[in-house]
GROMACS .gro file of C-alpha atoms in nm:
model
  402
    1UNK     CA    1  -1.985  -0.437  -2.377
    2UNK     CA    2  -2.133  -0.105  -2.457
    3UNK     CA    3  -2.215  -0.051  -2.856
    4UNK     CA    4  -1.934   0.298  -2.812
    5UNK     CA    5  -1.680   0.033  -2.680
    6UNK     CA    6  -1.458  -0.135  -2.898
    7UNK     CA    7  -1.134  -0.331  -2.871
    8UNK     CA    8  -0.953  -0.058  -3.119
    9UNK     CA    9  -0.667   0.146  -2.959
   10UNK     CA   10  -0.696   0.508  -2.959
   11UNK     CA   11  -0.602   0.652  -3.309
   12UNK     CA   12  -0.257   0.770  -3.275
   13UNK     CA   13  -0.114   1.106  -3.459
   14UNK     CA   14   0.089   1.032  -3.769
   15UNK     CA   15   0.349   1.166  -3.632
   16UNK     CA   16   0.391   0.968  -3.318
   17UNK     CA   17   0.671   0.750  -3.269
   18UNK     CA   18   0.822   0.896  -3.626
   19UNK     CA   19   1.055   1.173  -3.600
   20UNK     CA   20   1.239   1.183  -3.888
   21UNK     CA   21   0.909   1.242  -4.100
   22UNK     CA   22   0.879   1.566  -3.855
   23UNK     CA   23   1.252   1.628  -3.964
   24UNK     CA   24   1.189   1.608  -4.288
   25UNK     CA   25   0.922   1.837  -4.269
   26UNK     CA   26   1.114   2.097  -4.164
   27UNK     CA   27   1.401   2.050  -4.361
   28UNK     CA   28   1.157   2.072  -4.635
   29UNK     CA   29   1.058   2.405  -4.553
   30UNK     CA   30   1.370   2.581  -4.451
   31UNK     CA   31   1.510   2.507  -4.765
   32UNK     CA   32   1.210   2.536  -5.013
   33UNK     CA   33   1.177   2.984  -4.987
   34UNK     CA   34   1.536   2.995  -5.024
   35UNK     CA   35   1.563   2.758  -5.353
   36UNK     CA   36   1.185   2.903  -5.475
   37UNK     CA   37   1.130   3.181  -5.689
   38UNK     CA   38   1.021   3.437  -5.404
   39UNK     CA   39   0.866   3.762  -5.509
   40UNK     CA   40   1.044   3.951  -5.317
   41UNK     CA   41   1.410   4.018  -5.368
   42UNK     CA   42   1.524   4.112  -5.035
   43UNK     CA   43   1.403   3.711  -4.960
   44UNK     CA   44   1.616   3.574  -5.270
   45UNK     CA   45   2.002   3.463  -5.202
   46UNK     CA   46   2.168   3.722  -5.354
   47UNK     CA   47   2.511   3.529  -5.365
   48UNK     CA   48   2.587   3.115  -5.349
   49UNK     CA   49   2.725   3.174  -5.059
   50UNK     CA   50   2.450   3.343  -4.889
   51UNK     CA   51   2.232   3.041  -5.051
   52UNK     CA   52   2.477   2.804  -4.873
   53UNK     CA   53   2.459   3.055  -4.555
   54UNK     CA   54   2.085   3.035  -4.524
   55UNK     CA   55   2.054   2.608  -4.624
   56UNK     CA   56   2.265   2.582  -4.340
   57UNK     CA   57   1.992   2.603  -4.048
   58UNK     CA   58   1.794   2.264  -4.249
   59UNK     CA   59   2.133   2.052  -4.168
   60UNK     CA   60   2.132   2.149  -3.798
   61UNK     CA   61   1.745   2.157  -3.683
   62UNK     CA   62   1.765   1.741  -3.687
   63UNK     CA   63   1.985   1.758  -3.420
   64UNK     CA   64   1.757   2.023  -3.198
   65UNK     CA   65   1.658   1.747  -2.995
   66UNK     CA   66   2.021   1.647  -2.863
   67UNK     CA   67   2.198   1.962  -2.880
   68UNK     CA   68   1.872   2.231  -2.892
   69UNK     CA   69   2.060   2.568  -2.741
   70UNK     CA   70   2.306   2.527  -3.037
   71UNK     CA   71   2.107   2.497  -3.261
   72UNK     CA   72   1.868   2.799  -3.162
   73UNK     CA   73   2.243   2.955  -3.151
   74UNK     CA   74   2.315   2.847  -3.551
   75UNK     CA   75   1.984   2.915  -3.659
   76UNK     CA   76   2.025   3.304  -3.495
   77UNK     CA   77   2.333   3.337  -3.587
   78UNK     CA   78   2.301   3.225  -3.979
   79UNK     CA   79   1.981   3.458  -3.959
   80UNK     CA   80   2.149   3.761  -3.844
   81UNK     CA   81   2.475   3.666  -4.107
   82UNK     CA   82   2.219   3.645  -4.439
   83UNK     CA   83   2.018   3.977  -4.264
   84UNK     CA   84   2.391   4.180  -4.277
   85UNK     CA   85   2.465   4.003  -4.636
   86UNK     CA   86   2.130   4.207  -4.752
   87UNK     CA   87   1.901   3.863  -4.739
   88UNK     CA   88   1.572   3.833  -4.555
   89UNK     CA   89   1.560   3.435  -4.535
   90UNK     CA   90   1.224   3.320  -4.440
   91UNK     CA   91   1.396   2.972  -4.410
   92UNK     CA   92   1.570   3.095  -4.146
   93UNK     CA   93   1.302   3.311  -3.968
   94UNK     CA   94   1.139   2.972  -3.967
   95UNK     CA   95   1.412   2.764  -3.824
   96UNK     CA   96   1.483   2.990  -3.542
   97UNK     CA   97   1.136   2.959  -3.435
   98UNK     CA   98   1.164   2.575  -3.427
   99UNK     CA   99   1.440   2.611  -3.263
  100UNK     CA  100   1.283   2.864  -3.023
  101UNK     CA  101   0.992   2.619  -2.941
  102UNK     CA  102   1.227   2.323  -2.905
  103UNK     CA  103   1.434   2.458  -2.609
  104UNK     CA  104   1.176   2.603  -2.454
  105UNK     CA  105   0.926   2.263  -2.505
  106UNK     CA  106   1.256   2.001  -2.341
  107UNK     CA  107   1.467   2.241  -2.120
  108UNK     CA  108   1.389   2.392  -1.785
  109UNK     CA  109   1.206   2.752  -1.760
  110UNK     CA  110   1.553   2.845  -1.617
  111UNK     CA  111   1.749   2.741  -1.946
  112UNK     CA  112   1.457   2.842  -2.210
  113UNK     CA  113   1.379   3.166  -2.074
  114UNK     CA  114   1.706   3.280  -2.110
  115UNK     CA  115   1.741   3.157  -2.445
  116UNK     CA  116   1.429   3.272  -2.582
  117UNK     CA  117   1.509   3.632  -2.452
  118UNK     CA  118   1.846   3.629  -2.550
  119UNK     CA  119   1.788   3.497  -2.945
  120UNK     CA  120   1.461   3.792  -2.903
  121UNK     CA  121   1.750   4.018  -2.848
  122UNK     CA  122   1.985   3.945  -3.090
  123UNK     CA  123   1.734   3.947  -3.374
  124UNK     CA  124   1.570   4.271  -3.245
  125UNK     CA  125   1.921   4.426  -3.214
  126UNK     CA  126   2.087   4.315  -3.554
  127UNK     CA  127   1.719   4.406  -3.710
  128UNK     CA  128   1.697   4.752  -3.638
  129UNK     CA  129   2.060   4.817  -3.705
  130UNK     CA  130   2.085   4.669  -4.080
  131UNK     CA  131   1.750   4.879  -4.114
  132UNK     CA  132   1.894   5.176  -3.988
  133UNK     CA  133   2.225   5.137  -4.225
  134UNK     CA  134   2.090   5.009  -4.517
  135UNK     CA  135   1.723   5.155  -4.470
  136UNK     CA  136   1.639   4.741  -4.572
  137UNK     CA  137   1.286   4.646  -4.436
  138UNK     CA  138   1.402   4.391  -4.200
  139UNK     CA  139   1.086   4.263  -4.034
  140UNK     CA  140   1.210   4.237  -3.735
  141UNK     CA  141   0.879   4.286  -3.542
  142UNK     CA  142   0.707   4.008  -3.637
  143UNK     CA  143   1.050   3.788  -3.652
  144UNK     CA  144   1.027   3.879  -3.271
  145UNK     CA  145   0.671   3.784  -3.239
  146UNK     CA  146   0.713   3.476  -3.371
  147UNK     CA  147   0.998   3.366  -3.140
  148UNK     CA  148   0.845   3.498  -2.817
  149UNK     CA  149   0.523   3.294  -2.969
  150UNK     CA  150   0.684   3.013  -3.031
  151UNK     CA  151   0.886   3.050  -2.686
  152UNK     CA  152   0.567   3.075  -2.494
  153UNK     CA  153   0.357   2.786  -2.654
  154UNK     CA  154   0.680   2.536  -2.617
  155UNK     CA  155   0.674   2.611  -2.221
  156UNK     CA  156   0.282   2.564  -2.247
  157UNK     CA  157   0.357   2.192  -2.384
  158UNK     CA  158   0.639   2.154  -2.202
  159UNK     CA  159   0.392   2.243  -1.853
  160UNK     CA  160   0.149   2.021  -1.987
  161UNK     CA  161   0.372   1.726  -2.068
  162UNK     CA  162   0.456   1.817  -1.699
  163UNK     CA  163   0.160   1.779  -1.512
  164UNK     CA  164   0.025   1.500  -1.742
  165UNK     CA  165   0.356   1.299  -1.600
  166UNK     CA  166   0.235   1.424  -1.224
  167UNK     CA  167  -0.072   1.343  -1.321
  168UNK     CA  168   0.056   0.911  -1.404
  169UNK     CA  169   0.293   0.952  -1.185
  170UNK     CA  170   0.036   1.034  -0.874
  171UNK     CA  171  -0.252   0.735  -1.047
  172UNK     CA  172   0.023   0.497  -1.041
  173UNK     CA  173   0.136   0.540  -0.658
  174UNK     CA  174  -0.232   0.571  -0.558
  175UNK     CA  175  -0.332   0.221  -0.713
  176UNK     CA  176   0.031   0.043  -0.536
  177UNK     CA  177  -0.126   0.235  -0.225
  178UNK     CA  178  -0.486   0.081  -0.309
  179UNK     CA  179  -0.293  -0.258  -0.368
  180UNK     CA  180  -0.077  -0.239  -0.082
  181UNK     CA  181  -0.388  -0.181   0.155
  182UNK     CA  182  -0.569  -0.422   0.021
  183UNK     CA  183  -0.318  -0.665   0.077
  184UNK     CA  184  -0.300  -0.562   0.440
  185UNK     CA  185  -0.669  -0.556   0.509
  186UNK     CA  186  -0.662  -0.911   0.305
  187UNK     CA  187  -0.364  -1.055   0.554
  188UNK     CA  188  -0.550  -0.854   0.860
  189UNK     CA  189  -0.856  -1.029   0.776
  190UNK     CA  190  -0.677  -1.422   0.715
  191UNK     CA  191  -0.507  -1.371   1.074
  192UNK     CA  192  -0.824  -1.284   1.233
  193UNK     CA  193  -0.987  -1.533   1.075
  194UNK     CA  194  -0.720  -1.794   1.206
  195UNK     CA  195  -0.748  -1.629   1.574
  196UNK     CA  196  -1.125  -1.704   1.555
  197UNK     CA  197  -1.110  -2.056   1.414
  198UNK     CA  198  -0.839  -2.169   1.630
  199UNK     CA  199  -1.083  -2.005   1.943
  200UNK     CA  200  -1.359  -2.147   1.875
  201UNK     CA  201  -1.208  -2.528   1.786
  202UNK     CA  202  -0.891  -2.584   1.960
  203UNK     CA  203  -1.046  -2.553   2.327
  204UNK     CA  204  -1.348  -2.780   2.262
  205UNK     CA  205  -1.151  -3.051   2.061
  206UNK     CA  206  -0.911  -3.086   2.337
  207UNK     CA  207  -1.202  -3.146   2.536
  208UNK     CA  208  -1.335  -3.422   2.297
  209UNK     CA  209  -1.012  -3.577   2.279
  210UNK     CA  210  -0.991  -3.581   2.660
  211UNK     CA  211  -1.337  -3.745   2.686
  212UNK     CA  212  -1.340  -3.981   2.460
  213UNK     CA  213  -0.976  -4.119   2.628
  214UNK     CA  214  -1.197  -4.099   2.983
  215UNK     CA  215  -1.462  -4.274   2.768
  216UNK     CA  216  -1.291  -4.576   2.663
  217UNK     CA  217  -1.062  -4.668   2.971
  218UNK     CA  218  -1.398  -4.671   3.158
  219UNK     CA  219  -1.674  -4.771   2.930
  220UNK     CA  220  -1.676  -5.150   3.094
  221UNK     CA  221  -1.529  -5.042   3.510
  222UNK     CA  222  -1.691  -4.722   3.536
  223UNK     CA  223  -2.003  -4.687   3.236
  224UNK     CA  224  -2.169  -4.417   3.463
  225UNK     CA  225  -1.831  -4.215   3.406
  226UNK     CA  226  -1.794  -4.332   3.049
  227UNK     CA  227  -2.179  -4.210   2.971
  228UNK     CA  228  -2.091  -3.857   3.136
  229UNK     CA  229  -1.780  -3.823   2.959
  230UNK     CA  230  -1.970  -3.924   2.615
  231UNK     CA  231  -2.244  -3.659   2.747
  232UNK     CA  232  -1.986  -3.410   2.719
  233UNK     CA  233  -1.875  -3.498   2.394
  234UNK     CA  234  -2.195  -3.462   2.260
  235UNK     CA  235  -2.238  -3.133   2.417
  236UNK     CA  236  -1.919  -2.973   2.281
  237UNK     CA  237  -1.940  -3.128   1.941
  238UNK     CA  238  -2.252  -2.935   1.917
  239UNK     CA  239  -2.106  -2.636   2.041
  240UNK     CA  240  -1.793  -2.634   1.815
  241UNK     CA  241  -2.047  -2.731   1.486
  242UNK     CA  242  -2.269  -2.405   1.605
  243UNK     CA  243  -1.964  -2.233   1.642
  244UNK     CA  244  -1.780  -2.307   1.321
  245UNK     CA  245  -2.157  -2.273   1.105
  246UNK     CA  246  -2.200  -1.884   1.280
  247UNK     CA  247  -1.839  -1.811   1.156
  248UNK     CA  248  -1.928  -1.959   0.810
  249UNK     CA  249  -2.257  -1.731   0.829
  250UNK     CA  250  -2.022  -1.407   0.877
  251UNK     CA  251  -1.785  -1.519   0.625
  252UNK     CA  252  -2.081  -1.490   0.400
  253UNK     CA  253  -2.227  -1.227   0.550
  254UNK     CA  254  -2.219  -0.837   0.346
  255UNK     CA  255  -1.941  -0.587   0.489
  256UNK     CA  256  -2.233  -0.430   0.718
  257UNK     CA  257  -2.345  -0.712   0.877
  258UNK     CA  258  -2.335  -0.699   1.256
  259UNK     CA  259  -1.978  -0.876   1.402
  260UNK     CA  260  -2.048  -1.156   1.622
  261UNK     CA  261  -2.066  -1.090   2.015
  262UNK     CA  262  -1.681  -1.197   2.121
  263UNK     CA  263  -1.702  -1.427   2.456
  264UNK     CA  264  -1.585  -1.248   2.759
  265UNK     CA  265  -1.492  -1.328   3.134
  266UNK     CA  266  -1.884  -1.379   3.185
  267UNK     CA  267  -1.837  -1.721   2.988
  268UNK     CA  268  -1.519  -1.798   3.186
  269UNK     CA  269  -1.731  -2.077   3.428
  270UNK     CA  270  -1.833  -2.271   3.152
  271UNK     CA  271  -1.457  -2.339   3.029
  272UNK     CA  272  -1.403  -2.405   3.369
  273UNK     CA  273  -1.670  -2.665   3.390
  274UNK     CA  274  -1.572  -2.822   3.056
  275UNK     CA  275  -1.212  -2.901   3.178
  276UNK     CA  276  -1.356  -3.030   3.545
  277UNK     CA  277  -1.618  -3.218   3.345
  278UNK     CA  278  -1.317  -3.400   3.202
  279UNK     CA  279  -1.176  -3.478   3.542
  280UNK     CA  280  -0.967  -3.195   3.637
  281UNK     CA  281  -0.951  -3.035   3.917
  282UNK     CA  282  -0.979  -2.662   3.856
  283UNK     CA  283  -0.879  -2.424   4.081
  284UNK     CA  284  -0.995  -2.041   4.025
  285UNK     CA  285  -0.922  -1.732   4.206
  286UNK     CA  286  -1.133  -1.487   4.066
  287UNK     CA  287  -1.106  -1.114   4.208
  288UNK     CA  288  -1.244  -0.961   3.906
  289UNK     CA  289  -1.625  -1.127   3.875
  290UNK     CA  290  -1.791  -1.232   3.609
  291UNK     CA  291  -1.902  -0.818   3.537
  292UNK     CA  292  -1.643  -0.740   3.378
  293UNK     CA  293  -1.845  -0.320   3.294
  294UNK     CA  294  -1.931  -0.336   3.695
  295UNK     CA  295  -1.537  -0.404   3.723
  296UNK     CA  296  -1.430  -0.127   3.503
  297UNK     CA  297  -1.293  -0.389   3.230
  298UNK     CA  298  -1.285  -0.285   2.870
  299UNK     CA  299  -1.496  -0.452   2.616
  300UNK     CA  300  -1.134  -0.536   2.430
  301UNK     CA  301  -0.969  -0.621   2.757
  302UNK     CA  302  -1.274  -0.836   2.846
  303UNK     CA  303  -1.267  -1.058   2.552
  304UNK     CA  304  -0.879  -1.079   2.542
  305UNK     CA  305  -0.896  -1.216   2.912
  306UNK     CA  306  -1.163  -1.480   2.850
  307UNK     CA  307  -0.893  -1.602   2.561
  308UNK     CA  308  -0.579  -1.569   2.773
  309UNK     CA  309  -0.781  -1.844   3.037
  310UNK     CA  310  -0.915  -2.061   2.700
  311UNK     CA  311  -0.614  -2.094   2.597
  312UNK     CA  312  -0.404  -2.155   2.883
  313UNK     CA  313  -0.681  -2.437   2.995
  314UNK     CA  314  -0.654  -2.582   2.659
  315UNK     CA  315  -0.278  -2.612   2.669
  316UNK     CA  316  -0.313  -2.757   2.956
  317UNK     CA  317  -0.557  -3.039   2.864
  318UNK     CA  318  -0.264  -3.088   2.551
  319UNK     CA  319  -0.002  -3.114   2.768
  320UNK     CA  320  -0.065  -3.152   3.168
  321UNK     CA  321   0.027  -3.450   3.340
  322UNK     CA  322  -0.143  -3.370   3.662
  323UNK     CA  323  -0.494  -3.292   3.601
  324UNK     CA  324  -0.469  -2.994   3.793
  325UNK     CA  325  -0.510  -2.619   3.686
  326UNK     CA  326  -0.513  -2.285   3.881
  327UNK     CA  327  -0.652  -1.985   3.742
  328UNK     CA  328  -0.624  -1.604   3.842
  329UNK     CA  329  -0.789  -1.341   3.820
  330UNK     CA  330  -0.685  -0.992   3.975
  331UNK     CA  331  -0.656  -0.643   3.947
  332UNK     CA  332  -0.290  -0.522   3.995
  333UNK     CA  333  -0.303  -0.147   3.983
  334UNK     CA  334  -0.360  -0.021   3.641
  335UNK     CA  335  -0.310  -0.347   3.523
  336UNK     CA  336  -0.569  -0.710   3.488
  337UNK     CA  337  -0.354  -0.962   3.553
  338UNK     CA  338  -0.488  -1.328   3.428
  339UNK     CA  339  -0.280  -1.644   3.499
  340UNK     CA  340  -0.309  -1.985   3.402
  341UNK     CA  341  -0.083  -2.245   3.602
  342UNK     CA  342  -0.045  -2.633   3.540
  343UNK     CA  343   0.179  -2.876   3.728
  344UNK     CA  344   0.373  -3.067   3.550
  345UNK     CA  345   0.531  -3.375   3.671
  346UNK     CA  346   0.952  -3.354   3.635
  347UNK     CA  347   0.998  -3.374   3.265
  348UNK     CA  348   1.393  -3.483   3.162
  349UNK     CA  349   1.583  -3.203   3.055
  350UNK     CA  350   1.563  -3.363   2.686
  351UNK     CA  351   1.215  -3.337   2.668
  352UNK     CA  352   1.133  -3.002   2.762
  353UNK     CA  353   1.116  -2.916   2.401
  354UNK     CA  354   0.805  -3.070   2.391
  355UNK     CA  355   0.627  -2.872   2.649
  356UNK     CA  356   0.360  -2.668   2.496
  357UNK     CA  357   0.550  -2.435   2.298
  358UNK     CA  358   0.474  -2.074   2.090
  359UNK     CA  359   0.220  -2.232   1.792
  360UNK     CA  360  -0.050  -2.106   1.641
  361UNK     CA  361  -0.291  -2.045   1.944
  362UNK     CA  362   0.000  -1.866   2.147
  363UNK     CA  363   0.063  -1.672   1.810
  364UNK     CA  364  -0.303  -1.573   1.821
  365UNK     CA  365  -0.328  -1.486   2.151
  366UNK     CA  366   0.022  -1.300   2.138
  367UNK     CA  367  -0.135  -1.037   1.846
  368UNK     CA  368  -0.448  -1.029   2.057
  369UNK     CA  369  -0.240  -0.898   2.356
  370UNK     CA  370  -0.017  -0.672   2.202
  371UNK     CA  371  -0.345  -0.509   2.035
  372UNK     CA  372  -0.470  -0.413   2.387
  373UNK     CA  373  -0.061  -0.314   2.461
  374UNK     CA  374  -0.016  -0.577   2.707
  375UNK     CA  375   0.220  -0.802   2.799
  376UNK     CA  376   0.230  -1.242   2.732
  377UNK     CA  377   0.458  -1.459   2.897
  378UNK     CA  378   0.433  -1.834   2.865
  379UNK     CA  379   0.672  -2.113   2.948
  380UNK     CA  380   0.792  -2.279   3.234
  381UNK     CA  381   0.807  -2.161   3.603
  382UNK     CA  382   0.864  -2.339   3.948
  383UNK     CA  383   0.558  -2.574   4.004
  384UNK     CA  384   0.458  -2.632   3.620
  385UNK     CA  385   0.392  -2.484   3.345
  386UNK     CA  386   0.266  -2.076   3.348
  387UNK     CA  387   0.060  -1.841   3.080
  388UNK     CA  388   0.059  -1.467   3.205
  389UNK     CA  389  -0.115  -1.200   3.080
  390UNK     CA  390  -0.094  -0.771   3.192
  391UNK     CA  391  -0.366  -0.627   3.035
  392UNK     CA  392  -0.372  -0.245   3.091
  393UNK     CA  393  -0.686  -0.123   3.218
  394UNK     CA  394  -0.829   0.274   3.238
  395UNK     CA  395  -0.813   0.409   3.594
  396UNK     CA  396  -1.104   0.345   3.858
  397UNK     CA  397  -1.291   0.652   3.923
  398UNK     CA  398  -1.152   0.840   4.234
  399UNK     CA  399  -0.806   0.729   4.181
  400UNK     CA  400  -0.714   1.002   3.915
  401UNK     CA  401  -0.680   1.264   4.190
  402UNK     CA  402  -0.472   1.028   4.436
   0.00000   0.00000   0.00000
């Protein structure tokens, strides 16, 4: 901590948070000129009742707050009453310019304006008229002054007050905004996370799994076949390991640090290979290639194919009963259409519950197509079990014009 930073609140004003010392304040002095011995006579209550007449202003100013066009009314009115009974009152001058400020510092500009000009008027107009009848020396300029003054400053506070309320009010929706993005970018980030994980493990530890079943049924028959399938364990432990230490490296990484190169349809052989390494029998139809910028494919589209086939080839190693695949790959107009087909021997009606249903790599590769505004559809179709993907693509040069 800084030696100018303390743990102190802010002084506050004395009179925050205490408005009947304000009241009695005022009270205080409306009343005081009219009970003092003032100099002047025109100032001094020259009957009880106009002493009564001009006290009367310091009983209504505490309710200004509630009620503050009636009391600017009263305090005019019992002004202009003492003024025609021969009495200046000061106290009174002095309460109408509370009053004055008060309506114009909580009303509308609509309301105060109004009032301001119209109590302006009243003591301008009853002024010069006593002074013209009774030649008194009313004052009745700077009476007007002072409530135009006061008038004018209450609407400065009361624009103030304003803006400083803008002013929260705009901090306050701008940090939920803050909040409420970082959130997103926080939940963006955990999903994508999840997509990546789930990529980079699920595929491989299906193959393990796979293996190491090959592994042990054959170890004592077959031990040529059990060493190859323990070969390939070994390979894709590695590769998952390196695969879950690079993500740990860019979870660590700063903000700028290059993203990792996403796997595309170049790297679709070596899934292939994995699964026929595990003895299946892999068919692919590929019309597409493994150049997926010769073939006019999208980075995005690219890597969101390579996944669609992952995943569908992993499902399949969950859940076939065959040991056979097919995979497709083909350009169908504007769209890349990528399939992934397993027979499935005939499962009872009971069980088909328990076919490989929407979890978390489906829900990963669902958000991955609808990023690229394609289309998923996964379940079961005549000869096994299908995953289908339409992933739009831009149109081939020289087919704009056709």
């Amino acid at each position: 901590m800084r030696p100018d930073e303390t743990n102190e609140p802010a002084p506050r004003s004395p009179w925050a948070g205490r408005p009947w010392l304000i009241d009695v304040v005022l009270v205080v002095l409306v009343a005081v000129p009219a009970l003092a011995p003032v100099p002047f006579a025109e100032m001094r209550p020259s009957h009880p009742f106009v002493l009564v007449l001009v006290l009367l202003p310091a009983l209504a100013l505490p309710f200004r707050r509630r009620a503050p066009r009636v009391v600017l009314a009263v305090s005019v009115a019992v002004w202009i009453a003492a003024l025609a009974l021969g009495t200046l009152s000061p106290g009174g001058a002095i309460a109408m310019v509370v009053a004055t400020y008060g309506i114009a510092h909580r009303a509308q500009r609509r309301t105060s304006v109004p009032a301001t000009l119209a109590a302006v008027g009243a003591v301008v107009s009853a002024g010069v008229i006593v002074a013209l009848v009774t030649g008194m020396d009313t004052r009745v300029l700077q009476v007007a002054l002072s409530l135009a003054l006061a008038g004018a400053v209450g609407d400065a506070a009361r624009s103030r007050r304003a803006y400083l309320e803008a002013v929260v009010e705009r901090a306050r929706r701008a940090e939920q905004t803050r909040e409420a993005e970082a959130s997103r970018r926080v939940t963006e980030e955990r999903l994508r996370i999840a997509r990546d994980l789930h990529d980079a493990v699920a595929h491989r530890i299906s193959v393990i799994s796979l293996n190491a079943g090959v592994a042990s049924s054959t170890l004592e028959n077959r031990p040529d076949r059990a060493r190859e399938a323990l070969a390939t364990i070994r390979t894709a432990s590695r590769d998952v390991l390196g695969e879950i230490g690079t993500m740990m490296s860019l979870l660590r990484a700063p903000d700028d640090a290059a993203v990792r190169a996403q796997p595309g349809l170049a790297r679709v052989p070596e899934v292939v290979e994995s699964v026929r390494v595990a003895g299946w029998d892999v068919v692919v139809r590929d019309e597409i290639g493994t150049d997926a910028e010769a073939a006019g494919i999208p980075w995005g589209i690219d890597i969101v194919a390579y996944r669609v086939v992952q995943e569908g080839l992993t499902n399949a190693l969950k859940h076939g009963t065959t040991r056979r695949a097919h995979v497709l790959l083909r350009r169908d107009g504007d769209d890349l259409e990528v399939v992934v087909t397993n027979p499935i021997e005939r499962v009872p009606e009971a069980a088909e519950s328990a076919l490989p249903s929407s979890g978390f790599g489906l829900v990963g590769l669902r958000e991955r197509v609808d990023a690229v505004r394609g289309d998923l559809a996964a379940g079961l179709a005549p000869g096994g079990y299908r995953l289908a993907a339409r992933l739009p693509l831009p149109a081939r040069a020289g087919e704009s014009g056709s």
